[in-house]
Amino acid sequence: MFGRYILEMDDSYRLLWTSAETYLDRAFGYCYLNESGFVSACNTFYVGGGYIEPDIITHKDYRNQGLAFRLCQEFIALGRQRQLTTYWDCDTGNTGSNHLAAKLGLEKVGEVPILWWHESKEVIAKYLATYNYST
């Protein structure tokens, strides 16, 4: 499933976790699948120092159906069983993620400015437009 997730959803996981075995040894995740593949997923993006950070992705055709909320509830519950505190961070402009965190009962503790470095101005422009920033 790890390899399929990398292919279908987020290839950065091959950089975060060196193998499926490493991921399963230290991390965990939940997902919804249909006949076409991944619909929604909540996985470990980071774990360390007693904290765990989720990474949530829901296919655009399946958003606003409560899928991410249910997956995150399970993720947080398993984290607590493993004595891990959920650490949630997201961009201020990511209203969907901010709303989901609040709905899950997490409290905002502050904001940190982001300094972007990228070789492509188009990538940054697309990100800023996606999360409601003016360029």
Tab-separated table of N, CA and C in Angstrom:
chain	number	residue	atom	x	y	z
A	1	MET	N	0.822	-1.187	0.000
A	1	MET	CA	0.000	0.000	0.000
A	1	MET	C	0.874	1.263	0.000
A	2	PHE	N	2.020	1.194	0.680
A	2	PHE	CA	2.935	2.332	0.752
A	2	PHE	C	3.389	2.744	-0.657
A	3	GLY	N	3.798	1.782	-1.447
A	3	GLY	CA	4.241	2.074	-2.813
A	3	GLY	C	3.126	2.641	-3.666
A	4	ARG	N	1.949	2.117	-3.500
A	4	ARG	CA	0.792	2.613	-4.255
A	4	ARG	C	0.477	4.056	-3.858
A	5	TYR	N	0.577	4.358	-2.564
A	5	TYR	CA	0.331	5.721	-2.089
A	5	TYR	C	1.322	6.700	-2.730
A	6	ILE	N	2.573	6.304	-2.780
A	6	ILE	CA	3.597	7.153	-3.397
A	6	ILE	C	3.263	7.408	-4.861
A	7	LEU	N	2.842	6.386	-5.565
A	7	LEU	CA	2.521	6.526	-6.988
A	7	LEU	C	1.262	7.350	-7.242
A	8	GLU	N	0.233	7.146	-6.437
A	8	GLU	CA	-1.059	7.759	-6.707
A	8	GLU	C	-1.290	9.097	-6.009
A	9	MET	N	-0.679	9.294	-4.839
A	9	MET	CA	-1.049	10.464	-4.035
A	9	MET	C	0.096	11.440	-3.776
A	10	ASP	N	1.221	10.942	-3.274
A	10	ASP	CA	2.259	11.872	-2.818
A	10	ASP	C	3.632	11.201	-2.891
A	11	ASP	N	4.376	11.530	-3.921
A	11	ASP	CA	5.682	10.889	-4.088
A	11	ASP	C	6.730	11.393	-3.104
A	12	SER	N	6.435	12.452	-2.332
A	12	SER	CA	7.402	12.929	-1.344
A	12	SER	C	7.601	11.926	-0.203
A	13	TYR	N	6.684	11.000	-0.056
A	13	TYR	CA	6.829	10.000	1.002
A	13	TYR	C	8.040	9.102	0.784
A	14	ARG	N	8.493	8.979	-0.437
A	14	ARG	CA	9.700	8.185	-0.681
A	14	ARG	C	10.924	8.894	-0.107
A	15	LEU	N	10.832	10.221	0.045
A	15	LEU	CA	11.919	10.973	0.666
A	15	LEU	C	11.790	11.009	2.187
A	16	LEU	N	10.545	11.037	2.672
A	16	LEU	CA	10.304	11.092	4.112
A	16	LEU	C	10.588	9.768	4.801
A	17	TRP	N	10.208	8.677	4.141
A	17	TRP	CA	10.340	7.341	4.701
A	17	TRP	C	11.078	6.485	3.679
A	18	THR	N	12.192	5.930	4.049
A	18	THR	CA	13.055	5.239	3.090
A	18	THR	C	12.460	3.961	2.521
A	19	SER	N	11.481	3.388	3.228
A	19	SER	CA	10.861	2.153	2.739
A	19	SER	C	9.521	1.961	3.439
A	20	ALA	N	8.731	1.042	2.911
A	20	ALA	CA	7.465	0.694	3.556
A	20	ALA	C	7.724	0.145	4.957
A	21	GLU	N	8.781	-0.621	5.117
A	21	GLU	CA	9.108	-1.198	6.415
A	21	GLU	C	9.436	-0.115	7.434
A	22	THR	N	10.213	0.888	7.025
A	22	THR	CA	10.544	1.999	7.918
A	22	THR	C	9.286	2.756	8.312
A	23	TYR	N	8.432	3.002	7.327
A	23	TYR	CA	7.181	3.699	7.608
A	23	TYR	C	6.350	2.907	8.620
A	24	LEU	N	6.142	1.637	8.374
A	24	LEU	CA	5.297	0.824	9.240
A	24	LEU	C	5.903	0.614	10.625
A	25	ASP	N	7.222	0.687	10.729
A	25	ASP	CA	7.888	0.545	12.017
A	25	ASP	C	7.661	1.764	12.897
A	26	ARG	N	7.594	2.951	12.298
A	26	ARG	CA	7.528	4.187	13.083
A	26	ARG	C	6.228	4.965	12.920
A	27	ALA	N	5.511	4.732	11.845
A	27	ALA	CA	4.384	5.591	11.495
A	27	ALA	C	3.127	4.768	11.248
A	28	PHE	N	2.058	5.467	10.899
A	28	PHE	CA	0.813	4.784	10.564
A	28	PHE	C	-0.084	5.736	9.775
A	29	GLY	N	-1.129	5.195	9.242
A	29	GLY	CA	-2.064	6.017	8.490
A	29	GLY	C	-3.348	5.261	8.209
A	30	TYR	N	-4.327	6.007	7.773
A	30	TYR	CA	-5.633	5.464	7.421
A	30	TYR	C	-6.038	6.018	6.066
A	31	CYS	N	-6.850	5.259	5.346
A	31	CYS	CA	-7.292	5.765	4.052
A	31	CYS	C	-8.630	5.158	3.661
A	32	TYR	N	-9.277	5.825	2.743
A	32	TYR	CA	-10.443	5.300	2.052
A	32	TYR	C	-10.035	5.065	0.618
A	33	LEU	N	-10.410	3.906	0.107
A	33	LEU	CA	-10.142	3.539	-1.275
A	33	LEU	C	-11.467	3.222	-1.967
A	34	ASN	N	-11.482	3.404	-3.265
A	34	ASN	CA	-12.579	2.876	-4.071
A	34	ASN	C	-11.962	2.121	-5.239
A	35	GLU	N	-12.769	1.729	-6.208
A	35	GLU	CA	-12.252	0.939	-7.328
A	35	GLU	C	-11.198	1.684	-8.145
A	36	SER	N	-11.204	3.013	-8.081
A	36	SER	CA	-10.226	3.813	-8.829
A	36	SER	C	-8.929	4.052	-8.063
A	37	GLY	N	-8.956	3.852	-6.755
A	37	GLY	CA	-7.757	4.094	-5.964
A	37	GLY	C	-8.058	4.885	-4.709
A	38	PHE	N	-7.091	5.688	-4.286
A	38	PHE	CA	-7.217	6.461	-3.061
A	38	PHE	C	-8.268	7.552	-3.209
A	39	VAL	N	-9.094	7.694	-2.181
A	39	VAL	CA	-10.109	8.739	-2.114
A	39	VAL	C	-9.679	9.785	-1.091
A	40	SER	N	-9.268	9.324	0.080
A	40	SER	CA	-8.830	10.201	1.156
A	40	SER	C	-7.828	9.451	2.011
A	41	ALA	N	-6.855	10.181	2.561
A	41	ALA	CA	-5.832	9.543	3.386
A	41	ALA	C	-5.366	10.488	4.480
A	42	CYS	N	-5.045	9.910	5.628
A	42	CYS	CA	-4.427	10.633	6.737
A	42	CYS	C	-3.255	9.779	7.191
A	43	ASN	N	-2.059	10.277	6.966
A	43	ASN	CA	-0.825	9.535	7.228
A	43	ASN	C	0.113	10.329	8.121
A	44	THR	N	1.084	9.623	8.671
A	44	THR	CA	2.129	10.277	9.448
A	44	THR	C	3.077	11.014	8.520
A	45	PHE	N	3.142	12.327	8.702
A	45	PHE	CA	4.117	13.126	7.972
A	45	PHE	C	5.405	13.223	8.787
A	46	TYR	N	5.249	13.318	10.105
A	46	TYR	CA	6.393	13.456	11.003
A	46	TYR	C	6.052	12.786	12.321
A	47	VAL	N	7.035	12.151	12.936
A	47	VAL	CA	6.885	11.625	14.292
A	47	VAL	C	8.229	11.773	14.996
A	48	GLY	N	8.191	12.304	16.206
A	48	GLY	CA	9.412	12.461	16.980
A	48	GLY	C	9.176	13.315	18.212
A	49	GLY	N	9.956	13.076	19.251
A	49	GLY	CA	9.875	13.880	20.461
A	49	GLY	C	8.532	13.814	21.162
A	50	GLY	N	7.788	12.732	20.945
A	50	GLY	CA	6.479	12.595	21.573
A	50	GLY	C	5.342	13.218	20.775
A	51	TYR	N	5.647	13.712	19.569
A	51	TYR	CA	4.642	14.349	18.718
A	51	TYR	C	4.475	13.577	17.411
A	52	ILE	N	3.294	13.714	16.851
A	52	ILE	CA	3.019	13.133	15.546
A	52	ILE	C	2.238	14.148	14.725
A	53	GLU	N	2.628	14.301	13.475
A	53	GLU	CA	1.976	15.262	12.593
A	53	GLU	C	1.283	14.529	11.449
A	54	PRO	N	-0.015	14.765	11.280
A	54	PRO	CA	-0.723	14.125	10.176
A	54	PRO	C	-0.549	14.875	8.863
A	55	ASP	N	-0.690	14.147	7.797
A	55	ASP	CA	-0.720	14.697	6.445
A	55	ASP	C	-2.030	14.199	5.849
A	56	ILE	N	-2.898	15.110	5.454
A	56	ILE	CA	-4.232	14.737	4.995
A	56	ILE	C	-4.410	15.142	3.546
A	57	ILE	N	-4.896	14.205	2.751
A	57	ILE	CA	-5.196	14.472	1.349
A	57	ILE	C	-6.540	13.825	1.029
A	58	THR	N	-7.422	14.596	0.418
A	58	THR	CA	-8.683	14.053	-0.069
A	58	THR	C	-8.838	14.471	-1.521
A	59	HIS	N	-9.133	13.507	-2.379
A	59	HIS	CA	-9.346	13.797	-3.791
A	59	HIS	C	-10.445	14.839	-3.923
A	60	LYS	N	-10.277	15.785	-4.819
A	60	LYS	CA	-11.214	16.916	-4.937
A	60	LYS	C	-12.660	16.487	-5.145
A	61	ASP	N	-12.904	15.352	-5.777
A	61	ASP	CA	-14.275	14.894	-6.020
A	61	ASP	C	-14.960	14.356	-4.763
A	62	TYR	N	-14.194	14.170	-3.679
A	62	TYR	CA	-14.742	13.571	-2.468
A	62	TYR	C	-14.661	14.493	-1.254
A	63	ARG	N	-14.331	15.750	-1.460
A	63	ARG	CA	-14.222	16.692	-0.349
A	63	ARG	C	-15.600	17.076	0.177
A	64	ASN	N	-15.603	17.583	1.407
A	64	ASN	CA	-16.822	18.042	2.091
A	64	ASN	C	-17.826	16.918	2.335
A	65	GLN	N	-17.310	15.711	2.550
A	65	GLN	CA	-18.164	14.568	2.871
A	65	GLN	C	-17.824	13.982	4.246
A	66	GLY	N	-16.880	14.611	4.960
A	66	GLY	CA	-16.504	14.139	6.283
A	66	GLY	C	-15.467	13.040	6.294
A	67	LEU	N	-14.924	12.704	5.138
A	67	LEU	CA	-13.953	11.601	5.071
A	67	LEU	C	-12.672	11.930	5.836
A	68	ALA	N	-12.110	13.094	5.582
A	68	ALA	CA	-10.867	13.484	6.262
A	68	ALA	C	-11.087	13.575	7.769
A	69	PHE	N	-12.228	14.085	8.173
A	69	PHE	CA	-12.546	14.198	9.600
A	69	PHE	C	-12.516	12.829	10.275
A	70	ARG	N	-13.179	11.844	9.676
A	70	ARG	CA	-13.219	10.503	10.266
A	70	ARG	C	-11.831	9.858	10.284
A	71	LEU	N	-11.080	10.032	9.208
A	71	LEU	CA	-9.722	9.471	9.180
A	71	LEU	C	-8.845	10.118	10.250
A	72	CYS	N	-8.960	11.430	10.386
A	72	CYS	CA	-8.157	12.144	11.389
A	72	CYS	C	-8.542	11.750	12.808
A	73	GLN	N	-9.811	11.510	13.051
A	73	GLN	CA	-10.237	11.046	14.376
A	73	GLN	C	-9.525	9.740	14.728
A	74	GLU	N	-9.478	8.813	13.794
A	74	GLU	CA	-8.804	7.531	14.035
A	74	GLU	C	-7.305	7.726	14.217
A	75	PHE	N	-6.720	8.591	13.406
A	75	PHE	CA	-5.288	8.889	13.487
A	75	PHE	C	-4.944	9.453	14.868
A	76	ILE	N	-5.716	10.421	15.323
A	76	ILE	CA	-5.467	11.043	16.628
A	76	ILE	C	-5.654	10.026	17.750
A	77	ALA	N	-6.689	9.196	17.661
A	77	ALA	CA	-6.936	8.181	18.689
A	77	ALA	C	-5.779	7.190	18.789
A	78	LEU	N	-5.289	6.705	17.655
A	78	LEU	CA	-4.166	5.769	17.690
A	78	LEU	C	-2.908	6.466	18.208
A	79	GLY	N	-2.715	7.711	17.825
A	79	GLY	CA	-1.583	8.473	18.354
A	79	GLY	C	-1.632	8.551	19.876
A	80	ARG	N	-2.805	8.836	20.420
A	80	ARG	CA	-2.962	8.892	21.884
A	80	ARG	C	-2.660	7.545	22.520
A	81	GLN	N	-3.127	6.458	21.891
A	81	GLN	CA	-2.835	5.122	22.418
A	81	GLN	C	-1.330	4.879	22.487
A	82	ARG	N	-0.618	5.471	21.550
A	82	ARG	CA	0.844	5.322	21.506
A	82	ARG	C	1.551	6.444	22.268
A	83	GLN	N	0.793	7.193	23.070
A	83	GLN	CA	1.297	8.317	23.865
A	83	GLN	C	1.995	9.390	23.016
A	84	LEU	N	1.389	9.692	21.864
A	84	LEU	CA	1.877	10.737	20.982
A	84	LEU	C	0.863	11.880	20.938
A	85	THR	N	1.357	13.089	20.989
A	85	THR	CA	0.508	14.275	20.904
A	85	THR	C	0.447	14.730	19.458
A	86	THR	N	-0.769	14.939	18.968
A	86	THR	CA	-0.934	15.397	17.589
A	86	THR	C	-0.468	16.841	17.465
A	87	TYR	N	0.394	17.055	16.504
A	87	TYR	CA	0.905	18.387	16.166
A	87	TYR	C	0.391	18.703	14.774
A	88	TRP	N	-0.388	19.754	14.657
A	88	TRP	CA	-1.016	20.102	13.385
A	88	TRP	C	-0.427	21.420	12.929
A	89	ASP	N	0.099	21.451	11.757
A	89	ASP	CA	0.472	22.753	11.213
A	89	ASP	C	-0.021	22.843	9.782
A	90	CYS	N	-0.385	24.048	9.414
A	90	CYS	CA	-0.823	24.290	8.047
A	90	CYS	C	-0.687	25.776	7.767
A	91	ASP	N	-0.684	26.076	6.519
A	91	ASP	CA	-0.590	27.446	6.083
A	91	ASP	C	-1.844	28.223	6.501
A	92	THR	N	-1.676	29.467	6.892
A	92	THR	CA	-2.805	30.309	7.289
A	92	THR	C	-3.871	30.356	6.209
A	93	GLY	N	-3.468	30.373	4.963
A	93	GLY	CA	-4.420	30.454	3.861
A	93	GLY	C	-5.129	29.151	3.535
A	94	ASN	N	-4.720	28.066	4.148
A	94	ASN	CA	-5.337	26.767	3.893
A	94	ASN	C	-6.578	26.644	4.789
A	95	THR	N	-7.650	27.290	4.371
A	95	THR	CA	-8.859	27.356	5.193
A	95	THR	C	-9.451	25.978	5.462
A	96	GLY	N	-9.374	25.068	4.501
A	96	GLY	CA	-9.890	23.720	4.707
A	96	GLY	C	-9.185	23.013	5.848
A	97	SER	N	-7.856	23.068	5.869
A	97	SER	CA	-7.081	22.423	6.921
A	97	SER	C	-7.316	23.096	8.265
A	98	ASN	N	-7.362	24.413	8.265
A	98	ASN	CA	-7.623	25.139	9.512
A	98	ASN	C	-9.000	24.792	10.072
A	99	HIS	N	-9.997	24.709	9.210
A	99	HIS	CA	-11.348	24.348	9.642
A	99	HIS	C	-11.374	22.926	10.192
A	100	LEU	N	-10.702	22.005	9.520
A	100	LEU	CA	-10.657	20.620	9.968
A	100	LEU	C	-9.994	20.512	11.340
A	101	ALA	N	-8.899	21.204	11.543
A	101	ALA	CA	-8.215	21.173	12.847
A	101	ALA	C	-9.137	21.665	13.959
A	102	ALA	N	-9.840	22.763	13.709
A	102	ALA	CA	-10.766	23.295	14.715
A	102	ALA	C	-11.908	22.314	14.979
A	103	LYS	N	-12.444	21.707	13.922
A	103	LYS	CA	-13.535	20.738	14.052
A	103	LYS	C	-13.093	19.523	14.874
A	104	LEU	N	-11.824	19.170	14.785
A	104	LEU	CA	-11.274	18.050	15.542
A	104	LEU	C	-10.979	18.418	16.998
A	105	GLY	N	-11.167	19.695	17.342
A	105	GLY	CA	-10.950	20.140	18.711
A	105	GLY	C	-9.543	20.605	19.013
A	106	LEU	N	-8.726	20.779	17.990
A	106	LEU	CA	-7.368	21.272	18.198
A	106	LEU	C	-7.402	22.790	18.324
A	107	GLU	N	-6.509	23.330	19.125
A	107	GLU	CA	-6.479	24.767	19.357
A	107	GLU	C	-5.281	25.405	18.676
A	108	LYS	N	-5.534	26.543	18.069
A	108	LYS	CA	-4.458	27.299	17.412
A	108	LYS	C	-3.574	27.915	18.495
A	109	VAL	N	-2.278	27.695	18.368
A	109	VAL	CA	-1.345	28.222	19.363
A	109	VAL	C	-0.484	29.355	18.822
A	110	GLY	N	-0.547	29.627	17.530
A	110	GLY	CA	0.230	30.719	16.983
A	110	GLY	C	0.382	30.608	15.489
A	111	GLU	N	1.084	31.582	14.948
A	111	GLU	CA	1.382	31.609	13.521
A	111	GLU	C	2.861	31.860	13.328
A	112	VAL	N	3.408	31.217	12.319
A	112	VAL	CA	4.811	31.371	11.984
A	112	VAL	C	4.895	31.748	10.506
A	113	PRO	N	5.588	32.832	10.179
A	113	PRO	CA	5.720	33.177	8.755
A	113	PRO	C	6.570	32.136	8.018
A	114	ILE	N	6.242	31.947	6.762
A	114	ILE	CA	6.959	30.983	5.941
A	114	ILE	C	7.867	31.728	4.969
A	115	LEU	N	9.086	31.273	4.852
A	115	LEU	CA	10.026	31.799	3.872
A	115	LEU	C	10.157	30.761	2.773
A	116	TRP	N	9.774	31.131	1.571
A	116	TRP	CA	9.759	30.204	0.451
A	116	TRP	C	11.008	30.335	-0.404
A	117	TRP	N	11.554	29.194	-0.759
A	117	TRP	CA	12.622	29.110	-1.742
A	117	TRP	C	12.218	28.025	-2.721
A	118	HIS	N	12.167	28.363	-3.965
A	118	HIS	CA	11.840	27.358	-4.973
A	118	HIS	C	12.443	27.808	-6.294
A	119	GLU	N	12.853	26.872	-7.098
A	119	GLU	CA	13.483	27.208	-8.375
A	119	GLU	C	12.482	27.700	-9.408
A	120	SER	N	11.194	27.470	-9.158
A	120	SER	CA	10.176	27.857	-10.130
A	120	SER	C	9.200	28.864	-9.525
A	121	LYS	N	9.167	30.050	-10.083
A	121	LYS	CA	8.216	31.062	-9.622
A	121	LYS	C	6.779	30.621	-9.875
A	122	GLU	N	6.566	29.807	-10.899
A	122	GLU	CA	5.222	29.329	-11.211
A	122	GLU	C	4.676	28.438	-10.101
A	123	VAL	N	5.523	27.621	-9.514
A	123	VAL	CA	5.097	26.753	-8.413
A	123	VAL	C	4.625	27.602	-7.239
A	124	ILE	N	5.386	28.617	-6.914
A	124	ILE	CA	5.012	29.499	-5.803
A	124	ILE	C	3.736	30.264	-6.134
A	125	ALA	N	3.624	30.774	-7.341
A	125	ALA	CA	2.420	31.509	-7.746
A	125	ALA	C	1.182	30.624	-7.653
A	126	LYS	N	1.304	29.376	-8.072
A	126	LYS	CA	0.163	28.446	-7.995
A	126	LYS	C	-0.218	28.191	-6.547
A	127	TYR	N	0.769	27.989	-5.701
A	127	TYR	CA	0.509	27.769	-4.266
A	127	TYR	C	-0.203	28.979	-3.661
A	128	LEU	N	0.308	30.161	-3.927
A	128	LEU	CA	-0.288	31.365	-3.371
A	128	LEU	C	-1.723	31.551	-3.844
A	129	ALA	N	-1.981	31.245	-5.093
A	129	ALA	CA	-3.347	31.362	-5.615
A	129	ALA	C	-4.263	30.308	-4.986
A	130	THR	N	-3.739	29.095	-4.810
A	130	THR	CA	-4.534	28.021	-4.221
A	130	THR	C	-4.973	28.361	-2.805
A	131	TYR	N	-4.111	28.999	-2.055
A	131	TYR	CA	-4.409	29.285	-0.638
A	131	TYR	C	-4.752	30.755	-0.397
A	132	ASN	N	-5.313	31.389	-1.410
A	132	ASN	CA	-5.946	32.704	-1.270
A	132	ASN	C	-5.019	33.851	-0.906
A	133	TYR	N	-3.788	33.799	-1.382
A	133	TYR	CA	-2.867	34.904	-1.186
A	133	TYR	C	-2.803	35.731	-2.466
A	134	SER	N	-2.608	37.005	-2.313
A	134	SER	CA	-2.433	37.831	-3.512
A	134	SER	C	-0.939	37.909	-3.825
A	135	THR	N	-0.616	37.960	-5.098
A	135	THR	CA	0.809	38.012	-5.477
A	135	THR	C	1.215	39.414	-5.842
